[in-house]
Amino acid sequence: MSTHVAELDAHVHALRERGFTIVPASHSPATVASLRAALTGLYQRCGAPTPYSAKGEQLGADVQLAPTGFVVTRLLALFPELASELLSPVVVEVVRRLLGRDMHLELTGAVLCDAARPFFSWHNHIGGIDVEDYRARDTWPRFGESERVIAVLYLDDIDASGGELRAYPRRITDPTEAPHDEMSPDWPGHEKLHFAAGSTVILEQCTWHAAMPRLTPGLRMFVGVYMTSARAPKTEASDDSLSGFSGGGPLLQSLLRG
């Protein structure tokens, strides 16, 4: 077995047995700089508001302030020129080995925040874009295999001062409801995830994770995508910017549903 194949298999094994994996240096420094520049420009055009709102505020069709931060939805509708830089071939191959060769891209977006955002409590992404409906119904389905992942490309170094990411390990067949208080930062057995800018964190949709407050000045940015198995139920909402999208090159095009 080649080193490359062994690394891919290790990522897939981690997703099945622990619910998350980190692909270091999935994107080049040049791509990180390009994405940061585009998002910074949008943020400034929106008036550079404090990138946090406990109640939420719509700033535009695809931009809002929320508890998550300055949230960009339908990323490719705003920045179609970024499509060719969005996806990493390694990340896509890992997800295909987990979800199947016929998995597809379901959603794209980005988030900016700073030290104004407090502890971002434990949460997961069951149902992807429909997750709030699951939470509202207090519905916690069980799964025998993975149906969806979120792949998050971080544009900053993430460490104890940079807005540390925390994850709670779980197997795909484990219960999906929160095992501890969602507002408590220190779950027994959680892992602290530290990594360099340009790394992608892949989280299985059921994996509980949280983020600590940023302790240093400046914006913390990430770009995220949902990738979903052909077996998964269709979401009630959808990212219509992906329908008929013609850019991004062969890799992105191979992930779009007809």
Short mmCIF file of C-alpha atoms in Angstrom, two decimals:
data_model
loop_
_atom_site.label_atom_id
_atom_site.label_comp_id
_atom_site.label_asym_id
_atom_site.label_seq_id
_atom_site.Cartn_x
_atom_site.Cartn_y
_atom_site.Cartn_z
CA MET A 1 0.00 0.00 0.00
CA SER A 2 1.40 3.43 -0.95
CA THR A 3 1.89 6.13 1.68
CA HIS A 4 -0.77 8.25 -0.02
CA VAL A 5 -3.39 5.48 0.09
CA ALA A 6 -2.49 4.67 3.69
CA GLU A 7 -3.01 8.33 4.66
CA LEU A 8 -6.40 8.41 2.92
CA ASP A 9 -7.47 5.23 4.70
CA ALA A 10 -6.31 6.64 8.04
CA HIS A 11 -8.51 9.71 7.58
CA VAL A 12 -11.52 7.54 6.69
CA HIS A 13 -10.88 5.29 9.70
CA ALA A 14 -10.70 8.34 11.96
CA LEU A 15 -14.03 9.64 10.65
CA ARG A 16 -15.71 6.28 11.27
CA GLU A 17 -14.18 5.66 14.68
CA ARG A 18 -13.70 9.17 16.10
CA GLY A 19 -15.98 11.38 14.01
CA PHE A 20 -13.35 13.85 12.83
CA THR A 21 -9.99 14.15 11.12
CA ILE A 22 -7.58 16.93 10.18
CA VAL A 23 -6.00 17.21 6.72
CA PRO A 24 -2.97 19.47 7.25
CA ALA A 25 -1.91 21.86 4.48
CA SER A 26 -4.91 20.91 2.34
CA HIS A 27 -4.67 24.33 0.69
CA SER A 28 -1.65 26.44 -0.24
CA PRO A 29 -0.69 29.73 1.46
CA ALA A 30 -1.60 31.48 -1.80
CA THR A 31 -5.13 30.03 -1.71
CA VAL A 32 -5.50 30.98 1.96
CA ALA A 33 -4.44 34.54 1.11
CA SER A 34 -6.85 34.70 -1.82
CA LEU A 35 -9.80 33.52 0.27
CA ARG A 36 -8.91 35.86 3.13
CA ALA A 37 -8.69 38.82 0.76
CA ALA A 38 -12.11 38.09 -0.76
CA LEU A 39 -13.82 37.66 2.62
CA THR A 40 -12.08 40.69 4.13
CA GLY A 41 -13.23 42.80 1.19
CA LEU A 42 -16.83 41.68 1.65
CA TYR A 43 -16.66 42.33 5.38
CA GLN A 44 -15.35 45.85 4.80
CA ARG A 45 -17.99 46.57 2.15
CA CYS A 46 -20.60 45.65 4.76
CA GLY A 47 -19.18 48.31 7.08
CA ALA A 48 -16.84 46.06 9.12
CA PRO A 49 -19.41 45.51 11.90
CA THR A 50 -18.59 43.65 15.09
CA PRO A 51 -18.75 40.11 13.65
CA TYR A 52 -21.20 38.72 16.18
CA SER A 53 -24.86 39.12 17.04
CA ALA A 54 -26.71 37.18 19.72
CA LYS A 55 -30.07 37.83 18.03
CA GLY A 56 -29.09 37.94 14.36
CA GLU A 57 -29.20 40.65 11.72
CA GLN A 58 -29.50 40.32 7.95
CA LEU A 59 -26.94 42.47 6.13
CA GLY A 60 -27.70 41.30 2.62
CA ALA A 61 -29.14 38.42 0.63
CA ASP A 62 -26.22 36.15 1.48
CA VAL A 63 -24.66 37.87 4.51
CA GLN A 64 -25.83 38.04 8.10
CA LEU A 65 -24.64 38.67 11.63
CA ALA A 66 -25.42 35.74 13.90
CA PRO A 67 -24.23 34.00 17.08
CA THR A 68 -21.78 32.20 14.78
CA GLY A 69 -20.29 35.50 13.57
CA PHE A 70 -20.32 37.30 10.23
CA VAL A 71 -21.90 34.52 8.18
CA VAL A 72 -21.68 34.17 4.41
CA THR A 73 -24.20 31.80 2.83
CA ARG A 74 -24.16 30.64 -0.80
CA LEU A 75 -20.45 31.45 -1.03
CA LEU A 76 -20.13 30.66 -4.73
CA ALA A 77 -23.02 32.96 -5.60
CA LEU A 78 -20.97 35.83 -4.19
CA PHE A 79 -17.54 34.63 -5.30
CA PRO A 80 -17.79 32.33 -8.33
CA GLU A 81 -14.15 33.15 -9.07
CA LEU A 82 -13.14 31.25 -5.91
CA ALA A 83 -14.66 27.98 -7.08
CA SER A 84 -11.41 26.55 -8.44
CA GLU A 85 -9.69 27.17 -5.08
CA LEU A 86 -12.46 25.92 -2.82
CA LEU A 87 -11.92 22.15 -2.84
CA SER A 88 -8.87 20.05 -2.06
CA PRO A 89 -8.49 16.83 -4.11
CA VAL A 90 -7.27 15.01 -0.99
CA VAL A 91 -10.25 16.13 1.08
CA VAL A 92 -12.68 15.16 -1.69
CA GLU A 93 -11.10 11.72 -2.04
CA VAL A 94 -11.29 11.10 1.72
CA VAL A 95 -14.98 12.01 1.71
CA ARG A 96 -15.69 9.86 -1.35
CA ARG A 97 -14.14 6.88 0.39
CA LEU A 98 -16.42 7.52 3.34
CA LEU A 99 -19.70 8.47 1.65
CA GLY A 100 -19.39 6.81 -1.77
CA ARG A 101 -18.20 7.89 -5.19
CA ASP A 102 -21.60 9.45 -5.93
CA MET A 103 -21.63 11.87 -3.00
CA HIS A 104 -22.30 15.52 -3.85
CA LEU A 105 -21.67 19.08 -2.72
CA GLU A 106 -24.67 20.36 -0.77
CA LEU A 107 -23.75 23.77 0.61
CA THR A 108 -20.92 26.33 0.66
CA GLY A 109 -20.36 29.18 3.10
CA ALA A 110 -17.93 31.06 5.32
CA VAL A 111 -17.75 32.57 8.81
CA LEU A 112 -15.72 35.45 10.24
CA CYS A 113 -15.55 36.20 13.96
CA ASP A 114 -13.26 37.85 16.49
CA ALA A 115 -12.77 38.09 20.24
CA ALA A 116 -16.30 39.52 20.61
CA ARG A 117 -17.79 36.08 20.07
CA PRO A 118 -18.05 34.17 23.35
CA PHE A 119 -17.70 30.42 23.77
CA PHE A 120 -19.54 28.82 20.86
CA SER A 121 -21.40 25.98 22.52
CA TRP A 122 -21.34 22.32 21.59
CA HIS A 123 -23.32 21.46 18.47
CA ASN A 124 -23.40 19.12 15.51
CA HIS A 125 -24.74 19.24 11.96
CA ILE A 126 -27.26 16.41 11.71
CA GLY A 127 -29.37 17.10 8.65
CA GLY A 128 -26.94 19.69 7.34
CA ILE A 129 -28.84 22.83 6.38
CA ASP A 130 -31.92 21.44 8.18
CA VAL A 131 -30.10 21.05 11.51
CA GLU A 132 -32.19 23.70 13.29
CA ASP A 133 -35.33 21.69 12.54
CA TYR A 134 -33.77 18.65 14.20
CA ARG A 135 -32.79 20.73 17.23
CA ALA A 136 -36.24 22.32 17.49
CA ARG A 137 -37.89 18.89 17.47
CA ASP A 138 -35.26 17.50 19.85
CA THR A 139 -34.80 14.70 17.32
CA TRP A 140 -31.71 12.50 17.59
CA PRO A 141 -31.73 9.83 14.87
CA ARG A 142 -29.32 6.89 14.89
CA PHE A 143 -27.02 6.03 12.00
CA GLY A 144 -25.31 2.84 10.88
CA GLU A 145 -23.19 4.62 8.29
CA SER A 146 -22.16 8.16 7.47
CA GLU A 147 -24.48 10.30 5.34
CA ARG A 148 -22.91 13.75 5.50
CA VAL A 149 -19.76 15.58 6.52
CA ILE A 150 -18.79 19.23 6.92
CA ALA A 151 -15.31 20.08 5.65
CA VAL A 152 -13.97 23.30 7.14
CA LEU A 153 -10.92 25.07 5.73
CA TYR A 154 -9.41 27.37 8.37
CA LEU A 155 -7.70 30.52 7.17
CA ASP A 156 -5.92 31.13 10.51
CA ASP A 157 -3.71 29.15 12.85
CA ILE A 158 -6.00 27.57 15.43
CA ASP A 159 -4.53 27.11 18.89
CA ALA A 160 -5.30 28.01 22.51
CA SER A 161 -5.27 31.74 21.72
CA GLY A 162 -6.72 31.65 18.20
CA GLY A 163 -10.19 30.36 19.00
CA GLU A 164 -9.49 26.73 19.81
CA LEU A 165 -11.70 24.06 18.24
CA ARG A 166 -12.85 21.20 20.45
CA ALA A 167 -14.34 17.89 19.35
CA TYR A 168 -15.94 14.98 21.19
CA PRO A 169 -14.85 11.62 19.73
CA ARG A 170 -17.61 9.20 18.71
CA ARG A 171 -18.17 6.22 16.43
CA ILE A 172 -20.79 6.55 13.71
CA THR A 173 -23.08 4.08 15.51
CA ASP A 174 -22.88 5.90 18.86
CA PRO A 175 -25.86 7.88 20.21
CA THR A 176 -26.23 11.30 18.62
CA GLU A 177 -27.73 13.34 21.46
CA ALA A 178 -25.44 15.53 23.56
CA PRO A 179 -23.69 13.43 26.23
CA HIS A 180 -23.04 16.47 28.47
CA ASP A 181 -24.20 20.05 29.04
CA GLU A 182 -23.91 21.88 25.70
CA MET A 183 -22.93 25.12 27.46
CA SER A 184 -20.02 23.60 29.39
CA PRO A 185 -16.69 24.00 27.53
CA ASP A 186 -14.98 21.09 29.23
CA TRP A 187 -16.65 17.83 28.30
CA PRO A 188 -14.91 14.79 29.78
CA GLY A 189 -12.85 13.15 27.04
CA HIS A 190 -13.02 16.01 24.54
CA GLU A 191 -10.04 16.76 22.30
CA LYS A 192 -8.46 20.15 21.65
CA LEU A 193 -7.73 20.58 17.95
CA HIS A 194 -4.75 22.76 17.03
CA PHE A 195 -3.54 23.16 13.44
CA ALA A 196 -2.04 25.62 11.00
CA ALA A 197 -3.85 27.91 8.57
CA GLY A 198 -4.63 26.09 5.33
CA SER A 199 -5.71 22.90 7.11
CA THR A 200 -9.12 21.29 6.67
CA VAL A 201 -11.07 19.74 9.52
CA ILE A 202 -13.58 17.12 8.37
CA LEU A 203 -16.41 16.49 10.84
CA GLU A 204 -18.99 13.74 10.54
CA GLN A 205 -22.44 15.34 10.79
CA CYS A 206 -23.17 13.75 14.19
CA THR A 207 -19.89 14.81 15.83
CA TRP A 208 -20.29 17.31 18.63
CA HIS A 209 -17.82 20.19 18.52
CA ALA A 210 -17.37 23.65 20.02
CA ALA A 211 -15.08 26.67 19.74
CA MET A 212 -13.41 28.66 22.47
CA PRO A 213 -13.29 32.47 22.31
CA ARG A 214 -10.48 34.04 20.33
CA LEU A 215 -7.99 35.64 22.72
CA THR A 216 -5.98 37.66 20.21
CA PRO A 217 -6.94 40.63 18.01
CA GLY A 218 -8.04 40.16 14.42
CA LEU A 219 -10.52 38.08 12.47
CA ARG A 220 -10.80 34.30 12.65
CA MET A 221 -12.04 32.97 9.29
CA PHE A 222 -13.11 29.68 7.82
CA VAL A 223 -14.73 28.43 4.63
CA GLY A 224 -16.98 25.42 4.92
CA VAL A 225 -18.81 22.97 2.68
CA TYR A 226 -21.31 20.20 3.29
CA MET A 227 -20.72 17.03 1.27
CA THR A 228 -23.51 14.50 1.30
CA SER A 229 -24.12 10.88 0.38
CA ALA A 230 -26.54 10.01 -2.40
CA ARG A 231 -28.33 7.88 0.25
CA ALA A 232 -29.09 10.82 2.54
CA PRO A 233 -32.60 12.29 2.56
CA LYS A 234 -32.83 15.54 0.64
CA THR A 235 -32.81 18.68 2.73
CA GLU A 236 -35.88 20.89 2.88
CA ALA A 237 -33.79 23.95 2.03
CA SER A 238 -31.08 24.01 -0.60
CA ASP A 239 -28.18 26.08 -1.88
CA ASP A 240 -29.66 27.05 -5.23
CA SER A 241 -26.43 28.76 -6.27
CA LEU A 242 -25.01 25.30 -6.98
CA SER A 243 -27.75 24.43 -9.48
CA GLY A 244 -26.32 24.88 -12.94
CA PHE A 245 -23.05 26.31 -11.63
CA SER A 246 -20.58 26.12 -14.50
CA GLY A 247 -17.24 27.11 -12.94
CA GLY A 248 -14.69 25.55 -10.66
CA GLY A 249 -13.13 23.01 -12.97
CA PRO A 250 -13.58 19.24 -13.20
CA LEU A 251 -13.27 18.50 -9.45
CA LEU A 252 -16.06 20.80 -8.38
CA GLN A 253 -18.19 19.91 -11.38
CA SER A 254 -17.92 16.21 -10.47
CA LEU A 255 -19.61 17.01 -7.15
CA LEU A 256 -22.64 18.86 -8.49
CA ARG A 257 -25.93 17.06 -8.88
CA GLY A 258 -27.50 17.26 -12.32
#
